[in-house]
PDB file of C-alpha atoms and ligand atoms in Angstrom:
ATOM      1  CA  MET A   1     -13.044  24.868  18.527  1.00  0.00           C
ATOM      2  CA  THR A   2     -10.825  22.210  17.093  1.00  0.00           C
ATOM      3  CA  PRO A   3      -7.588  21.901  18.792  1.00  0.00           C
ATOM      4  CA  LEU A   4      -4.649  22.748  16.661  1.00  0.00           C
ATOM      5  CA  ILE A   5      -1.749  20.749  18.054  1.00  0.00           C
ATOM      6  CA  SER A   6       1.892  21.789  17.229  1.00  0.00           C
ATOM      7  CA  SER A   7       3.912  19.358  19.597  1.00  0.00           C
ATOM      8  CA  LEU A   8       3.738  15.700  20.046  1.00  0.00           C
ATOM      9  CA  ALA A   9       3.826  15.965  23.680  1.00  0.00           C
ATOM     10  CA  ALA A  10       0.539  18.050  23.544  1.00  0.00           C
ATOM     11  CA  TRP A  11      -0.967  15.407  21.284  1.00  0.00           C
ATOM     12  CA  ARG A  12       0.172  12.505  23.475  1.00  0.00           C
ATOM     13  CA  GLU A  13      -1.590  14.305  26.504  1.00  0.00           C
ATOM     14  CA  LEU A  14      -4.703  14.667  24.513  1.00  0.00           C
ATOM     15  CA  ARG A  15      -4.568  11.221  23.138  1.00  0.00           C
ATOM     16  CA  SER A  16      -4.663   9.674  26.543  1.00  0.00           C
ATOM     17  CA  SER A  17      -7.264  11.972  27.988  1.00  0.00           C
ATOM     18  CA  PRO A  18     -10.563  10.484  29.076  1.00  0.00           C
ATOM     19  CA  ALA A  19     -12.266  12.077  26.016  1.00  0.00           C
ATOM     20  CA  TRP A  20      -9.998  10.019  23.781  1.00  0.00           C
ATOM     21  CA  ALA A  21      -9.157   6.925  25.607  1.00  0.00           C
ATOM     22  CA  GLY A  22     -10.725   3.853  24.426  1.00  0.00           C
ATOM     23  CA  LYS A  23     -12.442   5.643  21.508  1.00  0.00           C
ATOM     24  CA  SER A  24     -11.924   4.504  17.801  1.00  0.00           C
ATOM     25  CA  VAL A  25      -9.767   6.986  16.101  1.00  0.00           C
ATOM     26  CA  GLY A  26      -9.797   7.611  12.232  1.00  0.00           C
ATOM     27  CA  PHE A  27      -6.567   9.272  10.919  1.00  0.00           C
ATOM     28  CA  VAL A  28      -6.438  11.330   7.650  1.00  0.00           C
ATOM     29  CA  PRO A  29      -2.596  12.356   6.972  1.00  0.00           C
ATOM     30  CA  THR A  30      -1.937  15.088   4.626  1.00  0.00           C
ATOM     31  CA  MET A  31       0.436  17.708   3.750  1.00  0.00           C
ATOM     32  CA  GLY A  32      -2.247  20.433   3.744  1.00  0.00           C
ATOM     33  CA  ALA A  33      -3.563  22.536   0.969  1.00  0.00           C
ATOM     34  CA  LEU A  34      -6.672  20.609   1.506  1.00  0.00           C
ATOM     35  CA  HIS A  35      -9.383  20.287  -1.257  1.00  0.00           C
ATOM     36  CA  GLY A  36     -12.528  18.166  -2.089  1.00  0.00           C
ATOM     37  CA  GLY A  37     -10.463  14.883  -2.109  1.00  0.00           C
ATOM     38  CA  HIS A  38      -9.237  15.471   1.447  1.00  0.00           C
ATOM     39  CA  ARG A  39     -12.898  16.560   2.365  1.00  0.00           C
ATOM     40  CA  SER A  40     -14.070  13.074   1.372  1.00  0.00           C
ATOM     41  CA  LEU A  41     -11.325  11.389   3.315  1.00  0.00           C
ATOM     42  CA  LEU A  42     -12.474  13.379   6.521  1.00  0.00           C
ATOM     43  CA  GLU A  43     -16.133  12.656   5.853  1.00  0.00           C
ATOM     44  CA  ARG A  44     -15.505   8.924   5.442  1.00  0.00           C
ATOM     45  CA  ALA A  45     -13.258   9.043   8.600  1.00  0.00           C
ATOM     46  CA  ARG A  46     -16.018  10.963  10.487  1.00  0.00           C
ATOM     47  CA  ALA A  47     -18.697   8.427   9.527  1.00  0.00           C
ATOM     48  CA  GLU A  48     -16.613   5.306  10.633  1.00  0.00           C
ATOM     49  CA  ASN A  49     -14.851   6.298  13.848  1.00  0.00           C
ATOM     50  CA  GLU A  50     -15.637   8.207  17.215  1.00  0.00           C
ATOM     51  CA  ARG A  51     -12.699  10.495  16.959  1.00  0.00           C
ATOM     52  CA  VAL A  52     -11.031  12.033  13.695  1.00  0.00           C
ATOM     53  CA  VAL A  53      -7.383  13.263  13.545  1.00  0.00           C
ATOM     54  CA  LEU A  54      -6.063  15.264  10.664  1.00  0.00           C
ATOM     55  CA  SER A  55      -2.341  15.949  10.362  1.00  0.00           C
ATOM     56  CA  ILE A  56      -1.071  18.687   8.182  1.00  0.00           C
ATOM     57  CA  PHE A  57       2.818  18.104   7.702  1.00  0.00           C
ATOM     58  CA  VAL A  58       4.650  19.117   4.697  1.00  0.00           C
ATOM     59  CA  ASN A  59       7.057  16.233   4.764  1.00  0.00           C
ATOM     60  CA  PRO A  60      10.628  17.447   3.658  1.00  0.00           C
ATOM     61  CA  THR A  61      12.006  13.914   3.218  1.00  0.00           C
ATOM     62  CA  GLN A  62       9.669  12.863   0.529  1.00  0.00           C
ATOM     63  CA  PHE A  63      10.661  15.659  -1.907  1.00  0.00           C
ATOM     64  CA  SER A  64      13.826  15.069  -4.094  1.00  0.00           C
ATOM     65  CA  ASP A  65      13.594  18.539  -5.565  1.00  0.00           C
ATOM     66  CA  PRO A  66      14.020  21.437  -3.047  1.00  0.00           C
ATOM     67  CA  VAL A  67      12.331  23.881  -5.342  1.00  0.00           C
ATOM     68  CA  ASP A  68       9.059  21.609  -5.255  1.00  0.00           C
ATOM     69  CA  LEU A  69       9.411  21.579  -1.652  1.00  0.00           C
ATOM     70  CA  ALA A  70       9.732  25.390  -1.348  1.00  0.00           C
ATOM     71  CA  ASN A  71       6.561  25.842  -3.761  1.00  0.00           C
ATOM     72  CA  TYR A  72       4.569  23.374  -2.049  1.00  0.00           C
ATOM     73  CA  PRO A  73       1.349  25.447  -1.069  1.00  0.00           C
ATOM     74  CA  ARG A  74       0.873  25.968   2.823  1.00  0.00           C
ATOM     75  CA  THR A  75      -2.338  27.028   3.786  1.00  0.00           C
ATOM     76  CA  LEU A  76      -2.811  26.249   7.471  1.00  0.00           C
ATOM     77  CA  GLU A  77      -5.637  28.660   8.303  1.00  0.00           C
ATOM     78  CA  ALA A  78      -7.780  27.827   5.233  1.00  0.00           C
ATOM     79  CA  ASP A  79      -7.174  23.970   5.801  1.00  0.00           C
ATOM     80  CA  VAL A  80      -8.364  24.264   9.370  1.00  0.00           C
ATOM     81  CA  ALA A  81     -11.360  25.863   8.297  1.00  0.00           C
ATOM     82  CA  LEU A  82     -12.030  23.480   5.444  1.00  0.00           C
ATOM     83  CA  ALA A  83     -11.698  20.668   8.139  1.00  0.00           C
ATOM     84  CA  GLY A  84     -14.239  22.342  10.637  1.00  0.00           C
ATOM     85  CA  ASP A  85     -16.229  19.929  12.809  1.00  0.00           C
ATOM     86  CA  ARG A  86     -15.090  16.952  10.427  1.00  0.00           C
ATOM     87  CA  VAL A  87     -12.278  16.650  12.762  1.00  0.00           C
ATOM     88  CA  ASP A  88     -11.574  16.466  16.633  1.00  0.00           C
ATOM     89  CA  ALA A  89      -7.826  17.467  16.524  1.00  0.00           C
ATOM     90  CA  VAL A  90      -5.326  18.924  13.764  1.00  0.00           C
ATOM     91  CA  LEU A  91      -1.987  17.811  14.371  1.00  0.00           C
ATOM     92  CA  ALA A  92       0.577  20.010  12.769  1.00  0.00           C
ATOM     93  CA  PRO A  93       4.179  19.961  14.419  1.00  0.00           C
ATOM     94  CA  PRO A  94       7.197  21.388  13.039  1.00  0.00           C
ATOM     95  CA  PRO A  95       9.809  19.197  11.129  1.00  0.00           C
ATOM     96  CA  GLU A  96      12.097  18.933  14.155  1.00  0.00           C
ATOM     97  CA  GLU A  97       9.325  17.269  16.316  1.00  0.00           C
ATOM     98  CA  PHE A  98       9.272  14.382  13.735  1.00  0.00           C
ATOM     99  CA  TYR A  99      12.640  14.097  12.750  1.00  0.00           C
ATOM    100  CA  VAL A 100      14.459  13.978  16.033  1.00  0.00           C
ATOM    101  CA  ASP A 101      16.879  11.481  14.627  1.00  0.00           C
ATOM    102  CA  GLY A 102      17.688  13.724  11.779  1.00  0.00           C
ATOM    103  CA  TYR A 103      16.267  11.185   9.486  1.00  0.00           C
ATOM    104  CA  ARG A 104      18.917   8.463  10.274  1.00  0.00           C
ATOM    105  CA  TYR A 105      16.243   5.762  10.850  1.00  0.00           C
ATOM    106  CA  ARG A 106      14.063   5.254   7.850  1.00  0.00           C
ATOM    107  CA  VAL A 107      11.758   2.678   6.076  1.00  0.00           C
ATOM    108  CA  THR A 108      12.780   1.465   2.826  1.00  0.00           C
ATOM    109  CA  GLU A 109      10.915  -0.903   0.504  1.00  0.00           C
ATOM    110  CA  THR A 110      13.327  -2.299  -2.123  1.00  0.00           C
ATOM    111  CA  GLU A 111      11.298  -3.474  -5.032  1.00  0.00           C
ATOM    112  CA  PHE A 112       7.682  -1.825  -5.856  1.00  0.00           C
ATOM    113  CA  SER A 113       9.034   1.730  -4.400  1.00  0.00           C
ATOM    114  CA  ARG A 114      11.513   1.824  -7.193  1.00  0.00           C
ATOM    115  CA  ARG A 115       8.898   1.980 -10.147  1.00  0.00           C
ATOM    116  CA  TRP A 116       6.912   4.855 -11.606  1.00  0.00           C
ATOM    117  CA  GLU A 117       7.104   7.555  -8.920  1.00  0.00           C
ATOM    118  CA  GLY A 118      10.102   6.000  -7.267  1.00  0.00           C
ATOM    119  CA  ALA A 119      12.020   6.061 -10.403  1.00  0.00           C
ATOM    120  CA  HIS A 120      11.333   9.441 -11.012  1.00  0.00           C
ATOM    121  CA  ARG A 121      11.541  10.813  -7.519  1.00  0.00           C
ATOM    122  CA  PRO A 122      14.565   8.958  -5.984  1.00  0.00           C
ATOM    123  CA  GLY A 123      13.993   8.577  -2.142  1.00  0.00           C
ATOM    124  CA  HIS A 124      10.428   9.788  -2.442  1.00  0.00           C
ATOM    125  CA  PHE A 125       8.828   6.719  -0.946  1.00  0.00           C
ATOM    126  CA  ASP A 126      11.612   6.252   1.862  1.00  0.00           C
ATOM    127  CA  GLY A 127      10.379   9.612   3.015  1.00  0.00           C
ATOM    128  CA  VAL A 128       6.676   8.789   2.472  1.00  0.00           C
ATOM    129  CA  LEU A 129       7.019   5.457   4.364  1.00  0.00           C
ATOM    130  CA  THR A 130       8.898   6.748   7.102  1.00  0.00           C
ATOM    131  CA  ILE A 131       6.661   9.587   7.991  1.00  0.00           C
ATOM    132  CA  VAL A 132       3.525   7.716   7.462  1.00  0.00           C
ATOM    133  CA  LEU A 133       5.085   4.963  10.214  1.00  0.00           C
ATOM    134  CA  LYS A 134       5.972   7.805  12.596  1.00  0.00           C
ATOM    135  CA  LEU A 135       2.519   9.344  12.300  1.00  0.00           C
ATOM    136  CA  LEU A 136       0.804   5.930  12.763  1.00  0.00           C
ATOM    137  CA  ASN A 137       2.864   5.262  15.884  1.00  0.00           C
ATOM    138  CA  ALA A 138       2.299   8.733  17.268  1.00  0.00           C
ATOM    139  CA  VAL A 139      -1.601   8.823  16.494  1.00  0.00           C
ATOM    140  CA  GLN A 140      -2.522   5.171  17.156  1.00  0.00           C
ATOM    141  CA  PRO A 141      -5.567   5.189  14.942  1.00  0.00           C
ATOM    142  CA  ALA A 142      -7.938   2.129  14.302  1.00  0.00           C
ATOM    143  CA  ARG A 143      -8.014   3.292  10.695  1.00  0.00           C
ATOM    144  CA  ALA A 144      -5.977   5.382   8.476  1.00  0.00           C
ATOM    145  CA  TYR A 145      -7.566   6.999   5.248  1.00  0.00           C
ATOM    146  CA  PHE A 146      -5.574   7.202   1.874  1.00  0.00           C
ATOM    147  CA  GLY A 147      -6.766   8.373  -1.596  1.00  0.00           C
ATOM    148  CA  GLU A 148      -6.717   6.064  -4.572  1.00  0.00           C
ATOM    149  CA  LYS A 149      -5.191   9.116  -6.744  1.00  0.00           C
ATOM    150  CA  ASP A 150      -1.697   8.128  -5.015  1.00  0.00           C
ATOM    151  CA  TRP A 151      -2.308   4.689  -5.917  1.00  0.00           C
ATOM    152  CA  GLN A 152       1.554   3.430  -5.572  1.00  0.00           C
ATOM    153  CA  GLN A 153       1.647   5.111  -2.198  1.00  0.00           C
ATOM    154  CA  LEU A 154      -1.441   3.283  -1.026  1.00  0.00           C
ATOM    155  CA  GLN A 155      -0.024  -0.179  -2.140  1.00  0.00           C
ATOM    156  CA  LEU A 156       3.257   0.708  -0.308  1.00  0.00           C
ATOM    157  CA  VAL A 157       1.450   2.046   2.797  1.00  0.00           C
ATOM    158  CA  ARG A 158      -0.624  -1.180   2.914  1.00  0.00           C
ATOM    159  CA  GLY A 159       2.411  -3.421   2.203  1.00  0.00           C
ATOM    160  CA  MET A 160       4.444  -1.644   5.044  1.00  0.00           C
ATOM    161  CA  VAL A 161       1.459  -2.081   7.737  1.00  0.00           C
ATOM    162  CA  GLU A 162       1.506  -5.598   6.789  1.00  0.00           C
ATOM    163  CA  ALA A 163       5.248  -6.217   6.797  1.00  0.00           C
ATOM    164  CA  LEU A 164       5.710  -4.403   9.947  1.00  0.00           C
ATOM    165  CA  PHE A 165       2.709  -5.383  11.922  1.00  0.00           C
ATOM    166  CA  VAL A 166       1.252  -2.063  12.273  1.00  0.00           C
ATOM    167  CA  PRO A 167      -2.129  -2.326  14.213  1.00  0.00           C
ATOM    168  CA  VAL A 168      -4.136  -0.157  11.644  1.00  0.00           C
ATOM    169  CA  GLN A 169      -6.822  -0.690   9.110  1.00  0.00           C
ATOM    170  CA  VAL A 170      -5.682   1.201   5.880  1.00  0.00           C
ATOM    171  CA  VAL A 171      -8.812   2.409   4.204  1.00  0.00           C
ATOM    172  CA  ALA A 172      -8.457   3.279   0.392  1.00  0.00           C
ATOM    173  CA  CYS A 173     -10.875   6.189  -0.903  1.00  0.00           C
ATOM    174  CA  PRO A 174     -11.871   6.780  -4.499  1.00  0.00           C
ATOM    175  CA  THR A 175     -10.299   9.618  -6.411  1.00  0.00           C
ATOM    176  CA  VAL A 176     -12.360  12.851  -6.361  1.00  0.00           C
ATOM    177  CA  ARG A 177     -12.480  14.760  -9.651  1.00  0.00           C
ATOM    178  CA  GLU A 178     -13.290  17.918 -10.927  1.00  0.00           C
ATOM    179  CA  PRO A 179     -16.375  18.175 -13.334  1.00  0.00           C
ATOM    180  CA  ASP A 180     -13.872  18.069 -16.283  1.00  0.00           C
ATOM    181  CA  GLY A 181     -12.323  14.894 -14.868  1.00  0.00           C
ATOM    182  CA  LEU A 182      -9.051  16.291 -13.443  1.00  0.00           C
ATOM    183  CA  ALA A 183      -8.252  14.508 -10.270  1.00  0.00           C
ATOM    184  CA  MET A 184      -8.325  16.871  -7.276  1.00  0.00           C
ATOM    185  CA  SER A 185      -4.736  17.658  -6.122  1.00  0.00           C
ATOM    186  CA  SER A 186      -3.107  20.281  -4.206  1.00  0.00           C
ATOM    187  CA  ARG A 187      -0.789  20.890  -6.996  1.00  0.00           C
ATOM    188  CA  ASN A 188      -3.749  22.093  -9.341  1.00  0.00           C
ATOM    189  CA  ARG A 189      -3.727  25.453  -7.666  1.00  0.00           C
ATOM    190  CA  ARG A 190      -0.280  26.257  -9.349  1.00  0.00           C
ATOM    191  CA  LEU A 191      -1.796  25.589 -12.802  1.00  0.00           C
ATOM    192  CA  SER A 192      -2.360  28.798 -14.796  1.00  0.00           C
ATOM    193  CA  ASP A 193      -5.994  29.239 -16.152  1.00  0.00           C
ATOM    194  CA  LEU A 194      -4.723  27.713 -19.544  1.00  0.00           C
ATOM    195  CA  GLY A 195      -2.651  24.885 -17.953  1.00  0.00           C
ATOM    196  CA  ARG A 196      -5.698  24.194 -15.812  1.00  0.00           C
ATOM    197  CA  LYS A 197      -7.902  23.681 -19.177  1.00  0.00           C
ATOM    198  CA  HIS A 198      -5.367  21.706 -20.699  1.00  0.00           C
ATOM    199  CA  ALA A 199      -4.737  19.385 -17.588  1.00  0.00           C
ATOM    200  CA  ALA A 200      -8.164  17.802 -17.984  1.00  0.00           C
ATOM    201  CA  GLU A 201      -6.714  16.193 -21.320  1.00  0.00           C
ATOM    202  CA  PHE A 202      -4.483  13.908 -18.952  1.00  0.00           C
ATOM    203  CA  PRO A 203      -7.246  11.865 -17.220  1.00  0.00           C
ATOM    204  CA  ARG A 204      -9.095  11.722 -20.592  1.00  0.00           C
ATOM    205  CA  ALA A 205      -6.130  10.262 -22.346  1.00  0.00           C
ATOM    206  CA  LEU A 206      -5.526   7.746 -19.576  1.00  0.00           C
ATOM    207  CA  ARG A 207      -9.081   6.817 -19.771  1.00  0.00           C
ATOM    208  CA  THR A 208      -9.556   6.508 -23.506  1.00  0.00           C
ATOM    209  CA  ALA A 209      -6.205   5.540 -25.351  1.00  0.00           C
ATOM    210  CA  ARG A 210      -6.339   2.089 -26.524  1.00  0.00           C
ATOM    211  CA  ASP A 211      -2.979   1.332 -24.681  1.00  0.00           C
ATOM    212  CA  ALA A 212      -0.326   2.992 -22.477  1.00  0.00           C
ATOM    213  CA  ALA A 213       1.910   3.774 -25.317  1.00  0.00           C
ATOM    214  CA  ALA A 214      -0.835   5.481 -27.271  1.00  0.00           C
ATOM    215  CA  ALA A 215      -1.787   7.627 -24.292  1.00  0.00           C
ATOM    216  CA  SER A 216       1.860   8.683 -23.885  1.00  0.00           C
ATOM    217  CA  ALA A 217       2.100   9.522 -27.656  1.00  0.00           C
ATOM    218  CA  TYR A 218      -1.148  11.643 -27.646  1.00  0.00           C
ATOM    219  CA  LEU A 219      -0.129  13.543 -24.406  1.00  0.00           C
ATOM    220  CA  ARG A 220       3.273  14.240 -25.998  1.00  0.00           C
ATOM    221  CA  VAL A 221       1.608  15.627 -28.959  1.00  0.00           C
ATOM    222  CA  ARG A 222      -0.586  17.815 -26.839  1.00  0.00           C
ATOM    223  CA  GLY A 223       2.398  19.366 -25.180  1.00  0.00           C
ATOM    224  CA  PHE A 224       2.687  17.401 -21.953  1.00  0.00           C
ATOM    225  CA  GLU A 225       6.151  16.178 -20.736  1.00  0.00           C
ATOM    226  CA  VAL A 226       5.293  12.550 -19.964  1.00  0.00           C
ATOM    227  CA  ASP A 227       7.329  10.808 -17.179  1.00  0.00           C
ATOM    228  CA  TYR A 228       5.419   7.672 -17.441  1.00  0.00           C
ATOM    229  CA  VAL A 229       2.225   5.923 -18.446  1.00  0.00           C
ATOM    230  CA  GLU A 230       2.001   2.213 -18.014  1.00  0.00           C
ATOM    231  CA  ASP A 231      -0.638  -0.327 -17.409  1.00  0.00           C
ATOM    232  CA  TYR A 232      -0.361  -2.738 -14.414  1.00  0.00           C
ATOM    233  CA  GLN A 233      -2.701  -5.231 -13.101  1.00  0.00           C
ATOM    234  CA  GLY A 234      -5.700  -3.551 -14.673  1.00  0.00           C
ATOM    235  CA  VAL A 235      -4.605  -0.098 -13.627  1.00  0.00           C
ATOM    236  CA  ARG A 236      -3.410   2.616 -15.991  1.00  0.00           C
ATOM    237  CA  LEU A 237      -0.947   4.854 -14.111  1.00  0.00           C
ATOM    238  CA  GLY A 238       0.654   8.126 -15.192  1.00  0.00           C
ATOM    239  CA  ALA A 239       2.709  11.072 -14.364  1.00  0.00           C
ATOM    240  CA  VAL A 240       3.168  14.408 -16.645  1.00  0.00           C
ATOM    241  CA  ARG A 241       4.141  17.855 -16.454  1.00  0.00           C
ATOM    242  CA  ILE A 242       2.159  20.615 -17.976  1.00  0.00           C
ATOM    243  CA  ASP A 243       2.772  24.372 -17.173  1.00  0.00           C
ATOM    244  CA  GLY A 244       5.734  23.453 -14.974  1.00  0.00           C
ATOM    245  CA  VAL A 245       3.430  21.345 -12.587  1.00  0.00           C
ATOM    246  CA  ARG A 246       3.674  17.759 -12.097  1.00  0.00           C
ATOM    247  CA  LEU A 247       0.562  15.779 -12.079  1.00  0.00           C
ATOM    248  CA  ILE A 248      -0.241  12.062 -11.282  1.00  0.00           C
ATOM    249  CA  ASP A 249      -3.292   9.860 -11.826  1.00  0.00           C
ATOM    250  CA  ASN A 250      -4.473   6.492 -12.467  1.00  0.00           C
ATOM    251  CA  VAL A 251      -7.650   4.769 -13.916  1.00  0.00           C
ATOM    252  CA  ARG A 252      -9.023   1.354 -13.803  1.00  0.00           C
ATOM    253  CA  LEU A 253      -8.939  -0.422 -17.213  1.00  0.00           C
TER     254      LEU A 253
HETATM  255  O1  PAF B  24      -0.219  11.683   0.354  1.00  0.00           O
HETATM  256  C1  PAF B  24       0.270  12.724   0.776  1.00  0.00           C
HETATM  257  O2  PAF B  24      -0.238  13.779   1.044  1.00  0.00           O
HETATM  258  C2  PAF B  24       1.510  12.493   1.643  1.00  0.00           C
HETATM  259  O3  PAF B  24       2.277  11.510   0.882  1.00  0.00           O
HETATM  260  C3  PAF B  24       1.484  11.774   3.078  1.00  0.00           C
HETATM  261  C4  PAF B  24       0.672  10.438   3.056  1.00  0.00           C
HETATM  262  C5  PAF B  24       0.769  12.809   3.903  1.00  0.00           C
HETATM  263  C6  PAF B  24       2.869  11.663   3.780  1.00  0.00           C
HETATM  264  O4  PAF B  24       3.406  12.807   3.998  1.00  0.00           O
END
């Protein structure tokens, strides 16, 4: 059975044991509520490494809205079942294990992180980059796997790894979509049946509108609250709210 590890001390013991020492480790960091997108990251990690670690940690420092943090789905048992034999260890420690310093030390990127998601969720990327760095230092993987759905996050993690000389290869994995085009996301399960149907208009508008302004205008008319839609270096990025749920996505132009 896959070990479920809830302390960093226990993790370090396993990591330095003969079964792990010297092996290439693939790492998939998540906040749980796993879905097909996570499954694809785990499968890629499984194919490219001798050992695979999944972390499940709802990181409080990346939520600017306490209600969003409280509502974030927590489904540990189902997550461990989905991971199954795609992983060799699940790391799921409580917040105090990661934030022994009370979040006095943090990673801040001062330009790119202020746009789009960062503009709408102040402090979000400080939280993301800080926990990703802590996780990479604790796990010491050869490769870490991130989904392209969180495109801005992916660019910032890559930038941090380069800027801080973190010895890991960041592997970008394509967004996995539902048959109607909606990007798989842990937040989708909070949509009502009607909201879920409606939500598929979001990626469709990103893909088909003639420009970002037209996509925004169309989405507003269709009842979405639009945080942003913007074209940047051949990628159209967007974030909207529908049914009280915030969704982000991006498409290549
Ligand atoms: O993408 C996520 O699920 C989170 O932002 C991450 C990378 C696991 C950090 O908490």
